[in-house]
PDB file of C-alpha atoms in Angstrom:
ATOM      1  CA  MET A   1      -0.049  -0.089   0.024  1.00 97.00           C
ATOM      2  CA  ARG A   2       1.016   3.602  -0.639  1.00 98.00           C
ATOM      3  CA  LEU A   3      -0.387   6.961   0.365  1.00 98.00           C
ATOM      4  CA  ILE A   4      -0.488   9.610  -2.385  1.00 98.00           C
ATOM      5  CA  LEU A   5      -1.738  13.234  -2.346  1.00 98.00           C
ATOM      6  CA  ILE A   6      -3.753  14.334  -5.294  1.00 98.00           C
ATOM      7  CA  ASP A   7      -2.553  17.424  -7.034  1.00 96.00           C
ATOM      8  CA  GLY A   8      -4.727  18.891  -9.702  1.00 96.00           C
ATOM      9  CA  ASP A   9      -8.201  18.978 -11.248  1.00 97.00           C
ATOM     10  CA  SER A  10      -8.227  16.298 -14.003  1.00 97.00           C
ATOM     11  CA  MET A  11     -10.242  13.704 -11.990  1.00 98.00           C
ATOM     12  CA  GLU A  12     -12.748  16.307 -10.297  1.00 98.00           C
ATOM     13  CA  PRO A  13     -15.375  15.763  -9.074  1.00 97.00           C
ATOM     14  CA  THR A  14     -14.498  12.081  -8.226  1.00 98.00           C
ATOM     15  CA  LEU A  15     -10.913  13.225  -6.839  1.00 98.00           C
ATOM     16  CA  ARG A  16      -9.949  16.759  -5.898  1.00 98.00           C
ATOM     17  CA  SER A  17      -6.562  18.306  -5.368  1.00 97.00           C
ATOM     18  CA  GLY A  18      -5.497  17.721  -1.843  1.00 98.00           C
ATOM     19  CA  ASP A  19      -7.439  14.506  -1.458  1.00 98.00           C
ATOM     20  CA  GLN A  20      -5.469  11.693  -0.121  1.00 98.00           C
ATOM     21  CA  VAL A  21      -5.617   8.102  -1.825  1.00 99.00           C
ATOM     22  CA  ILE A  22      -4.375   4.657  -0.682  1.00 99.00           C
ATOM     23  CA  VAL A  23      -3.097   2.845  -3.628  1.00 99.00           C
ATOM     24  CA  ASN A  24      -2.907  -0.881  -3.763  1.00 99.00           C
ATOM     25  CA  VAL A  25       0.523  -1.228  -5.531  1.00 98.00           C
ATOM     26  CA  ALA A  26       0.083  -4.961  -5.595  1.00 98.00           C
ATOM     27  CA  ARG A  27      -2.581  -4.530  -8.340  1.00 98.00           C
ATOM     28  CA  ARG A  28      -1.318  -3.120 -11.639  1.00 97.00           C
ATOM     29  CA  SER A  29      -3.519  -5.016 -13.936  1.00 96.00           C
ATOM     30  CA  PRO A  30      -6.313  -2.554 -15.400  1.00 96.00           C
ATOM     31  CA  SER A  31      -8.862  -5.442 -15.601  1.00 94.00           C
ATOM     32  CA  PRO A  32     -11.370  -4.906 -14.153  1.00 96.00           C
ATOM     33  CA  PRO A  33     -11.286  -0.950 -14.944  1.00 97.00           C
ATOM     34  CA  GLY A  34     -10.988   1.456 -12.196  1.00 98.00           C
ATOM     35  CA  ILE A  35      -8.920   4.411 -10.991  1.00 99.00           C
ATOM     36  CA  PHE A  36      -5.257   3.869 -11.081  1.00 99.00           C
ATOM     37  CA  ILE A  37      -1.987   6.022 -10.281  1.00 98.00           C
ATOM     38  CA  VAL A  38       0.047   6.062 -13.655  1.00 97.00           C
ATOM     39  CA  PHE A  39       3.498   7.460 -14.344  1.00 93.00           C
ATOM     40  CA  ASP A  40       2.893   9.450 -17.304  1.00 84.00           C
ATOM     41  CA  GLY A  41       6.610  10.383 -18.010  1.00 80.00           C
ATOM     42  CA  LEU A  42       6.589  13.598 -16.084  1.00 84.00           C
ATOM     43  CA  GLY A  43       5.042  12.636 -12.788  1.00 88.00           C
ATOM     44  CA  LEU A  44       2.298  10.558 -11.114  1.00 94.00           C
ATOM     45  CA  VAL A  45      -1.155  10.939 -12.271  1.00 95.00           C
ATOM     46  CA  ALA A  46      -4.626   9.512 -11.144  1.00 98.00           C
ATOM     47  CA  LYS A  47      -6.703   8.327 -14.036  1.00 98.00           C
ATOM     48  CA  GLN A  48      -9.610   6.038 -14.806  1.00 98.00           C
ATOM     49  CA  ILE A  49      -8.101   3.152 -16.968  1.00 98.00           C
ATOM     50  CA  GLU A  50     -10.217   0.674 -18.963  1.00 98.00           C
ATOM     51  CA  VAL A  51      -8.881  -2.084 -21.366  1.00 97.00           C
ATOM     52  CA  ILE A  52     -10.039  -1.907 -24.986  1.00 97.00           C
ATOM     53  CA  ALA A  53     -11.816  -5.013 -25.767  1.00 96.00           C
ATOM     54  CA  ASN A  54     -10.028  -7.315 -28.456  1.00 96.00           C
ATOM     55  CA  SER A  55      -7.169  -4.965 -29.030  1.00 96.00           C
ATOM     56  CA  GLU A  56      -3.923  -6.232 -30.200  1.00 95.00           C
ATOM     57  CA  PRO A  57      -1.416  -5.269 -28.713  1.00 96.00           C
ATOM     58  CA  PRO A  58      -3.436  -4.501 -25.726  1.00 96.00           C
ATOM     59  CA  ARG A  59      -4.741  -0.961 -25.464  1.00 97.00           C
ATOM     60  CA  VAL A  60      -6.401   1.088 -22.614  1.00 97.00           C
ATOM     61  CA  HIS A  61      -8.548   4.354 -22.590  1.00 97.00           C
ATOM     62  CA  ILE A  62      -7.023   6.465 -19.943  1.00 97.00           C
ATOM     63  CA  ILE A  63      -9.906   8.756 -18.726  1.00 98.00           C
ATOM     64  CA  SER A  64     -10.126  11.936 -16.668  1.00 97.00           C
ATOM     65  CA  THR A  65     -13.328  12.500 -14.912  1.00 97.00           C
ATOM     66  CA  ASN A  66     -13.135  16.138 -15.411  1.00 97.00           C
ATOM     67  CA  ARG A  67     -14.261  16.372 -19.202  1.00 94.00           C
ATOM     68  CA  ARG A  68     -12.058  19.317 -19.800  1.00 96.00           C
ATOM     69  CA  ASN A  69      -9.234  16.764 -20.239  1.00 96.00           C
ATOM     70  CA  PRO A  70      -9.625  14.577 -23.145  1.00 95.00           C
ATOM     71  CA  THR A  71      -9.620  10.867 -23.244  1.00 96.00           C
ATOM     72  CA  TYR A  72      -6.640   9.389 -25.014  1.00 94.00           C
ATOM     73  CA  GLU A  73      -5.397   5.720 -25.839  1.00 95.00           C
ATOM     74  CA  ARG A  74      -2.042   3.908 -25.031  1.00 94.00           C
ATOM     75  CA  THR A  75      -0.731   0.373 -25.341  1.00 95.00           C
ATOM     76  CA  LEU A  76      -0.217  -1.293 -22.127  1.00 94.00           C
ATOM     77  CA  ASP A  77       3.504  -1.382 -22.732  1.00 92.00           C
ATOM     78  CA  GLU A  78       3.607   2.625 -23.092  1.00 93.00           C
ATOM     79  CA  ILE A  79       2.192   3.205 -19.558  1.00 94.00           C
ATOM     80  CA  ASN A  80       3.527   2.398 -16.224  1.00 97.00           C
ATOM     81  CA  ILE A  81       0.833   1.569 -13.731  1.00 98.00           C
ATOM     82  CA  ILE A  82       1.842   2.105 -10.263  1.00 98.00           C
ATOM     83  CA  GLY A  83      -1.229   0.642  -8.644  1.00 99.00           C
ATOM     84  CA  HIS A  84      -5.037   0.766  -8.027  1.00 99.00           C
ATOM     85  CA  VAL A  85      -6.696   3.397  -5.965  1.00 99.00           C
ATOM     86  CA  ILE A  86      -8.684   1.880  -3.230  1.00 98.00           C
ATOM     87  CA  TRP A  87      -9.644   4.513  -0.825  1.00 99.00           C
ATOM     88  CA  TYR A  88      -9.789   8.451  -0.722  1.00 98.00           C
ATOM     89  CA  GLY A  89      -9.897  10.874   2.060  1.00 98.00           C
ATOM     90  CA  ARG A  90     -10.605  14.725   2.010  1.00 96.00           C
ATOM     91  CA  ARG A  91     -10.652  17.591   4.453  1.00 90.00           C
ATOM     92  CA  LEU A  92     -14.142  18.882   5.243  1.00 83.00           C
TER      93      LEU A  92
END
């Protein structure tokens, strides 16, 4: 398990900047879909990851819940999934 602080608005309203998330680093497979922490080449980001059925090589949709950020596709080899978000907490 790993505790990570969310910074940014790409996953609002689901996750907000300042939220803390617990990440299960043992679960790195995006099937079933869920919110994962991914290293995007610049830093760690939280994104909804969904496998694209019957894609070869295996591809995924990388989705921000904030619709101002576009959904994009990558092969599984192009991304580094750190783990699955299993809990979040936020200040009232």
